[in-house]
Coordinates of C-alpha atoms in Angstrom, one line a residue:
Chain S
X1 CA 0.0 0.0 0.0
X2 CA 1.2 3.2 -0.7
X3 CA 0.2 7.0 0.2
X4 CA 0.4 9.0 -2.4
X5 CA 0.2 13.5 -1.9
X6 CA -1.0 14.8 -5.2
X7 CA -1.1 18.9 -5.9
X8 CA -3.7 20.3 -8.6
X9 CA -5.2 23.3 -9.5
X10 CA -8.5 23.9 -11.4
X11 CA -11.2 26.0 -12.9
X12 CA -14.1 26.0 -10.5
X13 CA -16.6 27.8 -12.7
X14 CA -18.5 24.5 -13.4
X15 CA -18.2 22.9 -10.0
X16 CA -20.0 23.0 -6.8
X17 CA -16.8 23.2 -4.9
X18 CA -14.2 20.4 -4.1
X19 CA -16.5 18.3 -1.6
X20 CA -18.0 15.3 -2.8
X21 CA -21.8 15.2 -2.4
X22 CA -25.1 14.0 -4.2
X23 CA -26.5 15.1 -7.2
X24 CA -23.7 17.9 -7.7
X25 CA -20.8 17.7 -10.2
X26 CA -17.6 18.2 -8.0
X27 CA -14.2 18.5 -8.7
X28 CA -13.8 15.6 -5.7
X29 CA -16.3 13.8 -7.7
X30 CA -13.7 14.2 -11.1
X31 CA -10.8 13.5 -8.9
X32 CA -12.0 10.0 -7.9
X33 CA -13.1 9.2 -11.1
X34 CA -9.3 10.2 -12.1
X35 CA -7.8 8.2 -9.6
X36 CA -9.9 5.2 -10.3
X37 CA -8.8 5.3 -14.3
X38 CA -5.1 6.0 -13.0
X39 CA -4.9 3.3 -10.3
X40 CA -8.1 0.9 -10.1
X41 CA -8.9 1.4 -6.6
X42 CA -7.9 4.0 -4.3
X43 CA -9.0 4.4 -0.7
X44 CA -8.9 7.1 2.0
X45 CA -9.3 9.9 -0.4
X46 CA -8.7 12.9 1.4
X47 CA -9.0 16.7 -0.2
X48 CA -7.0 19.8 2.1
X49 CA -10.7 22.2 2.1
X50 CA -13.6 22.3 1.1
X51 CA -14.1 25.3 -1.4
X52 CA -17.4 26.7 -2.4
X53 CA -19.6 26.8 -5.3
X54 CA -17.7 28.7 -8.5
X55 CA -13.9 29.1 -6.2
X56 CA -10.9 28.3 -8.0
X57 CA -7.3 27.0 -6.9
X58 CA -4.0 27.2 -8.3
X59 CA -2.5 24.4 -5.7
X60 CA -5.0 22.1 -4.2
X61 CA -3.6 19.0 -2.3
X62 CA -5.0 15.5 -1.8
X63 CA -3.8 12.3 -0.3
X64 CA -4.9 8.8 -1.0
X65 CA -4.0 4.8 -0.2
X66 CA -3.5 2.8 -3.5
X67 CA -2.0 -1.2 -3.3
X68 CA -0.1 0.2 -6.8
X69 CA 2.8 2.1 -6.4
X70 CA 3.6 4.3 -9.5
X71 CA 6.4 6.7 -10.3
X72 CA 5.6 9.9 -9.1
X73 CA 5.9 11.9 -12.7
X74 CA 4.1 8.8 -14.1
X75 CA 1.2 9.7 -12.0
X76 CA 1.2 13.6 -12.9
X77 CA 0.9 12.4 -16.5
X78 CA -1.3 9.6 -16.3
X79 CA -3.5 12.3 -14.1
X80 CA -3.5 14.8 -16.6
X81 CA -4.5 12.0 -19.4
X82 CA -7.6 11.8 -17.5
X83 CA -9.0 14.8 -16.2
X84 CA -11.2 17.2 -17.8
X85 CA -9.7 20.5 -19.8
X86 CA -10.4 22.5 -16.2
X87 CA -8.3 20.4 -13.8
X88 CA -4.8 19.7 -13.6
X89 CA -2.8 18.2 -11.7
X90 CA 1.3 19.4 -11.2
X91 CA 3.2 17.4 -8.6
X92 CA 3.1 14.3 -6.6
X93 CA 4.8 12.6 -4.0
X94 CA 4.9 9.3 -1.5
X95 CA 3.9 10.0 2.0
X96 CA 3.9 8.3 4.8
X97 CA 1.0 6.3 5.9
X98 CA -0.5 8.9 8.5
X99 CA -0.8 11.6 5.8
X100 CA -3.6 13.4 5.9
X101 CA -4.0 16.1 3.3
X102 CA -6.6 17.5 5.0
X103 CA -6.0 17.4 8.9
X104 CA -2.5 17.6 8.6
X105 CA -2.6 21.2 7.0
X106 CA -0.7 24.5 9.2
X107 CA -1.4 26.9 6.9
X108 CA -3.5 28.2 3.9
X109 CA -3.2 31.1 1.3
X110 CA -6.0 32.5 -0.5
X111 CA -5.8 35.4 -2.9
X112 CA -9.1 37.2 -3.8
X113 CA -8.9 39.0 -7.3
X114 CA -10.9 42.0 -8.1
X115 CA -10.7 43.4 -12.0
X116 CA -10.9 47.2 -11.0
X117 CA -10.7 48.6 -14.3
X118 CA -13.5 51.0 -15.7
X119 CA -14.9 48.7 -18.3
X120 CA -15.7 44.9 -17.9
X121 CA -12.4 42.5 -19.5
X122 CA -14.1 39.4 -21.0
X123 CA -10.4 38.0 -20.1
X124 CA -11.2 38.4 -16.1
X125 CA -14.9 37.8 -16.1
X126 CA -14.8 33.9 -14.9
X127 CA -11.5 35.1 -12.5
X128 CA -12.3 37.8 -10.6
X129 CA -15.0 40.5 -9.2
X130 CA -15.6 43.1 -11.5
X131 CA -15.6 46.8 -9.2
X132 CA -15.0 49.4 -11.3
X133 CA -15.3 52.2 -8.3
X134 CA -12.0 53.8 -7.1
X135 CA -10.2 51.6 -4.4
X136 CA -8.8 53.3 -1.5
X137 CA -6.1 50.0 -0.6
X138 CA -4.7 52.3 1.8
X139 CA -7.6 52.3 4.3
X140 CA -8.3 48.6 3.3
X141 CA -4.7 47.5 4.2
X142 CA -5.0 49.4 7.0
X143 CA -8.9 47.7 8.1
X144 CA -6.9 44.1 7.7
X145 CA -3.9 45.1 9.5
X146 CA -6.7 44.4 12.5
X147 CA -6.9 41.0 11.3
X148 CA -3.7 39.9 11.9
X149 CA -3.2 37.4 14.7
X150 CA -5.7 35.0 16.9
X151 CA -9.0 36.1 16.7
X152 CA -12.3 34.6 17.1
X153 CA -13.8 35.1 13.6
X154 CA -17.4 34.2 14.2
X155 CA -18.6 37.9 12.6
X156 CA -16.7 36.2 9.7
X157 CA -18.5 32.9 9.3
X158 CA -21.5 32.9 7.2
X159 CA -24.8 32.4 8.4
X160 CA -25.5 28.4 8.3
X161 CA -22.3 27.3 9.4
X162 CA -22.1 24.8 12.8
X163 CA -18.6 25.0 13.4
X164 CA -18.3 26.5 17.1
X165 CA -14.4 26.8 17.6
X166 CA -14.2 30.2 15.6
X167 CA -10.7 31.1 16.8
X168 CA -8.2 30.9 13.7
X169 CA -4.9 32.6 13.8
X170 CA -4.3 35.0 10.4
X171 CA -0.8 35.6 9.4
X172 CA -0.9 38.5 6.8
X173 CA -3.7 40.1 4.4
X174 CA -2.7 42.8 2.4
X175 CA -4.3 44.1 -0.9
X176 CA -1.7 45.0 -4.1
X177 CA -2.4 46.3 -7.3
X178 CA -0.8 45.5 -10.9
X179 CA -2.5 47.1 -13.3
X180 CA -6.3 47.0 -13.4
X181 CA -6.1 44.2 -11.3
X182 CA -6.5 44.3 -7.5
X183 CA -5.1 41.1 -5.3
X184 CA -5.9 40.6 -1.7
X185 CA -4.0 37.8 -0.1
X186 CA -4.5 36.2 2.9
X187 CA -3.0 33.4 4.7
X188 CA -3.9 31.6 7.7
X189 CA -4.0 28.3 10.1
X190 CA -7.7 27.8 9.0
X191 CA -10.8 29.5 7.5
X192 CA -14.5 29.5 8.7
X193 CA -17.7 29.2 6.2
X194 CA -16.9 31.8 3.3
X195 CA -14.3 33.7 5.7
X196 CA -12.1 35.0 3.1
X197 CA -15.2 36.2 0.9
X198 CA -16.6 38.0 4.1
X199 CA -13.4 39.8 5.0
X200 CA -13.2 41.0 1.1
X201 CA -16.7 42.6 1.3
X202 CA -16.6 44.1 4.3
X203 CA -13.3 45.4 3.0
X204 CA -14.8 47.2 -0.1
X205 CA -17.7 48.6 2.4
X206 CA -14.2 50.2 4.3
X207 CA -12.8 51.6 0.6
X208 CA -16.9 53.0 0.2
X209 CA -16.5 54.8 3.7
X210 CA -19.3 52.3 5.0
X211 CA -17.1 51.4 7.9
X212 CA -13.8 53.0 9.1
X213 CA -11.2 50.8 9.3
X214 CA -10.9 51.2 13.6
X215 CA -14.2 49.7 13.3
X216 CA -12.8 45.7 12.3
X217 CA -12.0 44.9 16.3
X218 CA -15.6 45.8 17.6
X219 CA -16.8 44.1 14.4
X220 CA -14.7 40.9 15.3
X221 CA -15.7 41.5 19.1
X222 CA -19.5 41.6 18.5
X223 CA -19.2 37.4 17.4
X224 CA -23.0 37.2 15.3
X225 CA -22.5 34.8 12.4
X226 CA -23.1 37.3 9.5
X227 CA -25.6 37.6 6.7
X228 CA -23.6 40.1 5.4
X229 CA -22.0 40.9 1.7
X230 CA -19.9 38.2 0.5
X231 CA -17.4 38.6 -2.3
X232 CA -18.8 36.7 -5.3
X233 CA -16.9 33.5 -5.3
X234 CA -14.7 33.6 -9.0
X235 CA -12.8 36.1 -7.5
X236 CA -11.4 33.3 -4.9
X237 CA -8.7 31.1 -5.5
X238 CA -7.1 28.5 -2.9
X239 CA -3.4 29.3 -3.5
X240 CA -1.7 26.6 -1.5
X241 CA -1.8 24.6 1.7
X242 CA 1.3 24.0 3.8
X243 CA 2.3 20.7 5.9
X244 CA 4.8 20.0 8.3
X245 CA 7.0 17.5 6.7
X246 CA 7.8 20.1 3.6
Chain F
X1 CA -26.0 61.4 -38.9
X2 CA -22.9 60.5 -36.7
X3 CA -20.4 57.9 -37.8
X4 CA -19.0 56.2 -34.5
X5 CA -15.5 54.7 -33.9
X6 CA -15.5 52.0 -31.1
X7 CA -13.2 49.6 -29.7
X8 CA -14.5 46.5 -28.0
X9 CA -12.4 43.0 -26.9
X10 CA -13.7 39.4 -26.8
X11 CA -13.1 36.0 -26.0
X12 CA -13.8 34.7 -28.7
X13 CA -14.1 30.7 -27.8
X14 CA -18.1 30.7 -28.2
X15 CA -18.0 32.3 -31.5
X16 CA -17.6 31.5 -35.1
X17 CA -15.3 34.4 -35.8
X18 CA -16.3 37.9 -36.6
X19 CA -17.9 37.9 -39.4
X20 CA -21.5 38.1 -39.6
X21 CA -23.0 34.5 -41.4
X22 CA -25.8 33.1 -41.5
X23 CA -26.5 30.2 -39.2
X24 CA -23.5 31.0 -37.1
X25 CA -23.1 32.6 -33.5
X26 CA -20.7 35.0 -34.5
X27 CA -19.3 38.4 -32.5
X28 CA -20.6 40.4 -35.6
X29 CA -24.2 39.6 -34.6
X30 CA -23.8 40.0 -30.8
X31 CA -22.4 44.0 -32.0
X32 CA -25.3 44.6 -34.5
X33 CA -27.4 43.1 -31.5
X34 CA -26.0 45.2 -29.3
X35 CA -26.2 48.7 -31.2
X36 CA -29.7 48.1 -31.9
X37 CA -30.4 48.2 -28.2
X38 CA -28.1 51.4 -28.1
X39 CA -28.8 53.6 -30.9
X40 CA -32.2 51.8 -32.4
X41 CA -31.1 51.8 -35.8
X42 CA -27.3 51.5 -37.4
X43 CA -25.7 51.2 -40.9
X44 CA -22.7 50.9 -42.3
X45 CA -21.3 48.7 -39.5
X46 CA -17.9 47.5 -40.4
X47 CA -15.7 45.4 -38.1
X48 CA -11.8 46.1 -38.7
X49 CA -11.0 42.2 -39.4
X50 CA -12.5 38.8 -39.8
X51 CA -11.3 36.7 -37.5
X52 CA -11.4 33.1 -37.3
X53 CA -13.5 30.7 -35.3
X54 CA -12.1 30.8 -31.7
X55 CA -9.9 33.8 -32.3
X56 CA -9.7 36.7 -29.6
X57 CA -9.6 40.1 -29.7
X58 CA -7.8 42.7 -27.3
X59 CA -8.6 45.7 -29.1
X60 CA -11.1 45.2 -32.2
X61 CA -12.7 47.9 -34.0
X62 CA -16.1 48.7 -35.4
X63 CA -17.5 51.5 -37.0
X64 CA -21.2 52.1 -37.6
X65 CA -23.5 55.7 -38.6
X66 CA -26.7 56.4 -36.4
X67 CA -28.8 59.0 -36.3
X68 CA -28.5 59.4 -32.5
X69 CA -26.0 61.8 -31.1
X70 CA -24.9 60.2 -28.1
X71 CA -22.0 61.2 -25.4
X72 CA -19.1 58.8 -26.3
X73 CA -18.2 57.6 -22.8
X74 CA -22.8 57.0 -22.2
X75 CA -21.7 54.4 -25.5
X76 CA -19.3 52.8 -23.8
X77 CA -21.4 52.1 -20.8
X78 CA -25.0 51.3 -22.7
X79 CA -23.0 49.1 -24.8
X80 CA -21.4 47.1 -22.3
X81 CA -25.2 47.0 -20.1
X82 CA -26.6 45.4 -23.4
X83 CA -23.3 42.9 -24.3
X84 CA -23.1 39.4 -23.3
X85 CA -19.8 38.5 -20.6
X86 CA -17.5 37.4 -23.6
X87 CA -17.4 41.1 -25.3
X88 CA -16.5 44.6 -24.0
X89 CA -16.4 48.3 -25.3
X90 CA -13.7 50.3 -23.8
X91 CA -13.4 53.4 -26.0
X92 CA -15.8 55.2 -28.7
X93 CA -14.7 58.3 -30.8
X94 CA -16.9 60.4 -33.5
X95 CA -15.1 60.0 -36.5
X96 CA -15.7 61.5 -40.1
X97 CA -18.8 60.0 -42.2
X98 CA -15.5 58.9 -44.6
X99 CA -14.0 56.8 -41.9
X100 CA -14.0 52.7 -42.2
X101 CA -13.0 50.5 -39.8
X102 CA -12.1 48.0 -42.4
X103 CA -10.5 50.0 -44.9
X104 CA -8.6 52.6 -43.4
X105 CA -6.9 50.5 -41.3
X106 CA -3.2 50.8 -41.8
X107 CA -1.2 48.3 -39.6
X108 CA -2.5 45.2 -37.2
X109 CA -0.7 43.8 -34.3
X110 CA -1.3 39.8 -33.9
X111 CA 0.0 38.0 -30.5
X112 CA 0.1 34.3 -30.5
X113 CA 0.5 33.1 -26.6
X114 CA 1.8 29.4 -26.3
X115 CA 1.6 27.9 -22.6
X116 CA 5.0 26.5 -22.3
X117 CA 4.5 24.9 -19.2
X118 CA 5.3 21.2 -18.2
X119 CA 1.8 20.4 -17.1
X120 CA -1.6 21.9 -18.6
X121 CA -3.0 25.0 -17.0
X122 CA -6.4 24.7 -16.6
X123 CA -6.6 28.7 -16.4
X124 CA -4.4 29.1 -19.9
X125 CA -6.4 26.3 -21.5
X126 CA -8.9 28.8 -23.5
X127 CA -6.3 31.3 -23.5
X128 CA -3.2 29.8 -25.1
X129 CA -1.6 26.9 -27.1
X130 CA -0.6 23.8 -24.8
X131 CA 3.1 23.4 -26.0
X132 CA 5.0 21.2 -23.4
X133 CA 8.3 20.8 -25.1
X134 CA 11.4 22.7 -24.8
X135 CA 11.2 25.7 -27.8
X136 CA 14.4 27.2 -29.1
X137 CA 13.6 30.9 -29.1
X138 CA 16.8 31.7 -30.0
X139 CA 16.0 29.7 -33.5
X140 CA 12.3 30.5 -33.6
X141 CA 13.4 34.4 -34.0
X142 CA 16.1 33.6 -36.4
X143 CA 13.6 32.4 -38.6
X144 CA 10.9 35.0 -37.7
X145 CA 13.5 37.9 -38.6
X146 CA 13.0 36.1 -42.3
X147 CA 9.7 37.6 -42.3
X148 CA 10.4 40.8 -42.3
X149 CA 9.8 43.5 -45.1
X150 CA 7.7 43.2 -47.6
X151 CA 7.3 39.7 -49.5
X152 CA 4.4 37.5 -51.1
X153 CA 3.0 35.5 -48.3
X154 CA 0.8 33.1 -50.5
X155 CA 3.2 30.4 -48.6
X156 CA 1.1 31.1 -45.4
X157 CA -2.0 31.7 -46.4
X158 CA -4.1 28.4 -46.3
X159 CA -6.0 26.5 -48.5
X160 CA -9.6 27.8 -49.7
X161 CA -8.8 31.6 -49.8
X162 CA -9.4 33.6 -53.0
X163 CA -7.3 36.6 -52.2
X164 CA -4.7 37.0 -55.2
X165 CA -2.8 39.8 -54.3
X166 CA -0.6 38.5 -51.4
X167 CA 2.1 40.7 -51.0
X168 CA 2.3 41.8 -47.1
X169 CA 4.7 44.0 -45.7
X170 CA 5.6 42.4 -42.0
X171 CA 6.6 45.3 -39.1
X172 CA 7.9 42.8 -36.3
X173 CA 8.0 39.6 -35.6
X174 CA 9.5 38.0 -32.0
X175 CA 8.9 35.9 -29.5
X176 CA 9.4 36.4 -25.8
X177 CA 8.7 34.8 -23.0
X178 CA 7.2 35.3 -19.2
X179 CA 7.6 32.6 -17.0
X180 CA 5.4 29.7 -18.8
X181 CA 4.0 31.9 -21.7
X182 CA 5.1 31.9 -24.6
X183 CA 3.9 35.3 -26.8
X184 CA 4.7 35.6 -30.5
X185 CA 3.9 39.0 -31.4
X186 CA 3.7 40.3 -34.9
X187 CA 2.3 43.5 -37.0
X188 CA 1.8 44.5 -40.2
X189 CA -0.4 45.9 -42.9
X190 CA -2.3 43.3 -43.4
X191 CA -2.3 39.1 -43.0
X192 CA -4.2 36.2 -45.2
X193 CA -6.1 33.8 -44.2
X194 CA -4.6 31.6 -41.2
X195 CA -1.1 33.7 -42.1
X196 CA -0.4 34.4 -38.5
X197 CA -1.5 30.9 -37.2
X198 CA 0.5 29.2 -40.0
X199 CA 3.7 31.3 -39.6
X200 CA 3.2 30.0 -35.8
X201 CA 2.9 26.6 -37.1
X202 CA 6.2 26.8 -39.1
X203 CA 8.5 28.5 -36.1
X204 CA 7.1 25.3 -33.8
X205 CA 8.7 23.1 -36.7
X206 CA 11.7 25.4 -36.4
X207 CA 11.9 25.1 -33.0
X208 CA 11.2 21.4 -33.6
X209 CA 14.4 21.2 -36.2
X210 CA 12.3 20.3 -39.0
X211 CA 12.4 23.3 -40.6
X212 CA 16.0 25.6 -40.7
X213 CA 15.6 29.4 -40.1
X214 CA 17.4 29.9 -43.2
X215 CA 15.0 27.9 -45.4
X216 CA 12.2 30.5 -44.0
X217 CA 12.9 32.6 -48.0
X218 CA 12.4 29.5 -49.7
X219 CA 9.9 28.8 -48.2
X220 CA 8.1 32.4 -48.9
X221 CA 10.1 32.0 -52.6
X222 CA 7.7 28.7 -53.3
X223 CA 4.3 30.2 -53.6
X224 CA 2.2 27.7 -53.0
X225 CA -1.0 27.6 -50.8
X226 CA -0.7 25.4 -47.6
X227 CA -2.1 22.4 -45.8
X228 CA 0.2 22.9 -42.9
X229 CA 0.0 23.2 -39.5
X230 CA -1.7 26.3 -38.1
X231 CA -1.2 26.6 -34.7
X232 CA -4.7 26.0 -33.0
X233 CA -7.0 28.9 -32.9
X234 CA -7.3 29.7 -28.8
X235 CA -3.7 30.9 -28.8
X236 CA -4.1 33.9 -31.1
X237 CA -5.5 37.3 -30.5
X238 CA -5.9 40.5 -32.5
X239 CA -4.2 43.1 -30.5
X240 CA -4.7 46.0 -31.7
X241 CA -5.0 47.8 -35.2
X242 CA -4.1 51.7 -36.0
X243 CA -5.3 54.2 -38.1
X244 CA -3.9 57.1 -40.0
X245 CA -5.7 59.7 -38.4
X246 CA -5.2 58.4 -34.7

């Protein structure tokens, strides 16, 4: 039996996120139907997040047992043979038996890209937010700067959620800008329930003066799961998960 | 009357070129479409280029008479409320009643982008040419410098056009790369049919060692109408095209 780490990225414009469920075409659901082509069987398929509905990633890990043991660039290829035009995967690895891709994560990077030019780019539609309004990144940077560190992010977890330990540590989230293109990354030990979409609206309500940037600790203090404006998802990309043993 | 100059960009995956045809979906209908909503009635609507099925566009123009007088940035803005995702308007000028997009054009600007990397990308797949080999730049722009000046080009023009007159005059021609793409970029005052995807085509079989840069003038000397390989349509986009009286 071997473990095998596998790293992909992919379109999610078609997908209802990476979990596996009913009824719903997943890019789990494309990933097991990969592995079984590549390998026959496979077992204790494990992917690093769940992402929602329409998110993308450029590095998306996941682990899983198989009794064949292939070369490691043999499996990129064979992968790649098999998936659909939208996923891909880049790099592989033997692991050791405990692996877990996704319990075993420290830390996460999204970015969130926003297309702030003054007309729409058919080019950026499917992979970003299209905000044409000025963007003041200096009072945004400035709003996240009070994000940094251990918080409990509960004002930051969608409405819907059950998770009750909110307290995830953030280790930077900072807006840059090339171009016409505005990128907000953020990395952390863990996200709640459309977290990073959250944090982006209610950092566009600080850039429209809606709330001052002082405002984020009483915001994070007050702890009510939010119904609030979430950053529409093809703006989010996963951008890689870290693990101990790298 | 009013004759309007306006530039628009498209992905042009979902369409069967430019060119208005009859049982087609084609970006020529989605503009006529589109400037009905805006202005009520048009004529005269001329696109600067046919392009081929699947081809993109950067910076396309159009020109069109209506009988509305409208505020050249309120064009911009209508337009892009009445166009599907895939196309945007991003600039409109009056321009003299003589002025045709088509014919008074005076140079184009092609770019060719080739994803170079060792593994598909599934966010380059619509957007490029999946060429995992190693390319010889070095030899691919020997050969390209061949095409400079002024020479028949009925060599790369494909099979099934009726143009006679082929003689082209070629401004720049060079490939360069950024990390995993690969952009050809080449202008002049005018191509034939699949010329751009074709010359593509030939530099890969450069690159390849099939083809010598030097035999590049025999090539052109020869005359003849090709079958070869045109470089696949999703990798090429119409960058830009000038005017004399810009």
């Amino acid at each position: 039996m071997q473990k095998y780490l596998v790293r992909i990225k992919y379109k999610g414009s078609a997908y209802s996120g990476y979990q596996r469920q009913q009824n719903a075409h997943t890019v789990g659901e494309e990933v097991f139907r990969c592995l079984k082509s590549v390998f026959g069987e496979v077992d204790s398929l494990s992917g690093c997040s769940r992402t929602d509905k329409g998110v993308h990633a450029l590095d998306y890990a996941v682990s899983f047992n198989s009794e064949r043991v292939l070369p490691e660039a043999s499996v990129v290829r064979a992968m790649n043979a098999n998936f659909p035009g939208d996923i891909s995967a880049f790099y592989c690895a033997y692991v050791p038996e405990s692996f877990h891709a996704r319990y075993d994560v420290i830390s996460k990077e999204y970015v969130y890209k926003i297309y702030n030019g003054g007309t729409p780019d058919p080019f950026w539609k499917d992979f970003s937010f299209f905000y044409p309004s000025a963007l003041d990144l200096g009072k945004m940077n400035q709003a996240a700067a009070h994000l940094l560190g251990t918080h409990d992010f509960t004002s930051f977890m969608a409405a819907g959620s059950k998770v009750t330990d909110c307290v995830r540590t953030i280790y930077s989230a900072c807006f840059d800008r090339d171009g016409e293109v505005v990128t907000f990354r953020i990395s952390g030990n863990g996200f709640l329930y459309k977290m990073v979409r959250l944090i982006v609206g209610t950092l566009l309500y600080v850039s429209e003066g809606k709330i001052l940037p002082e405002e984020i600790p009483s915001i994070l203090e007050s702890r009510v799961q939010t119904n609030g404006f979430a950053a529409p998802p093809q703006g989010l990309y996963l951008n890689g998960v870290t693990y101990e043993r790298e």
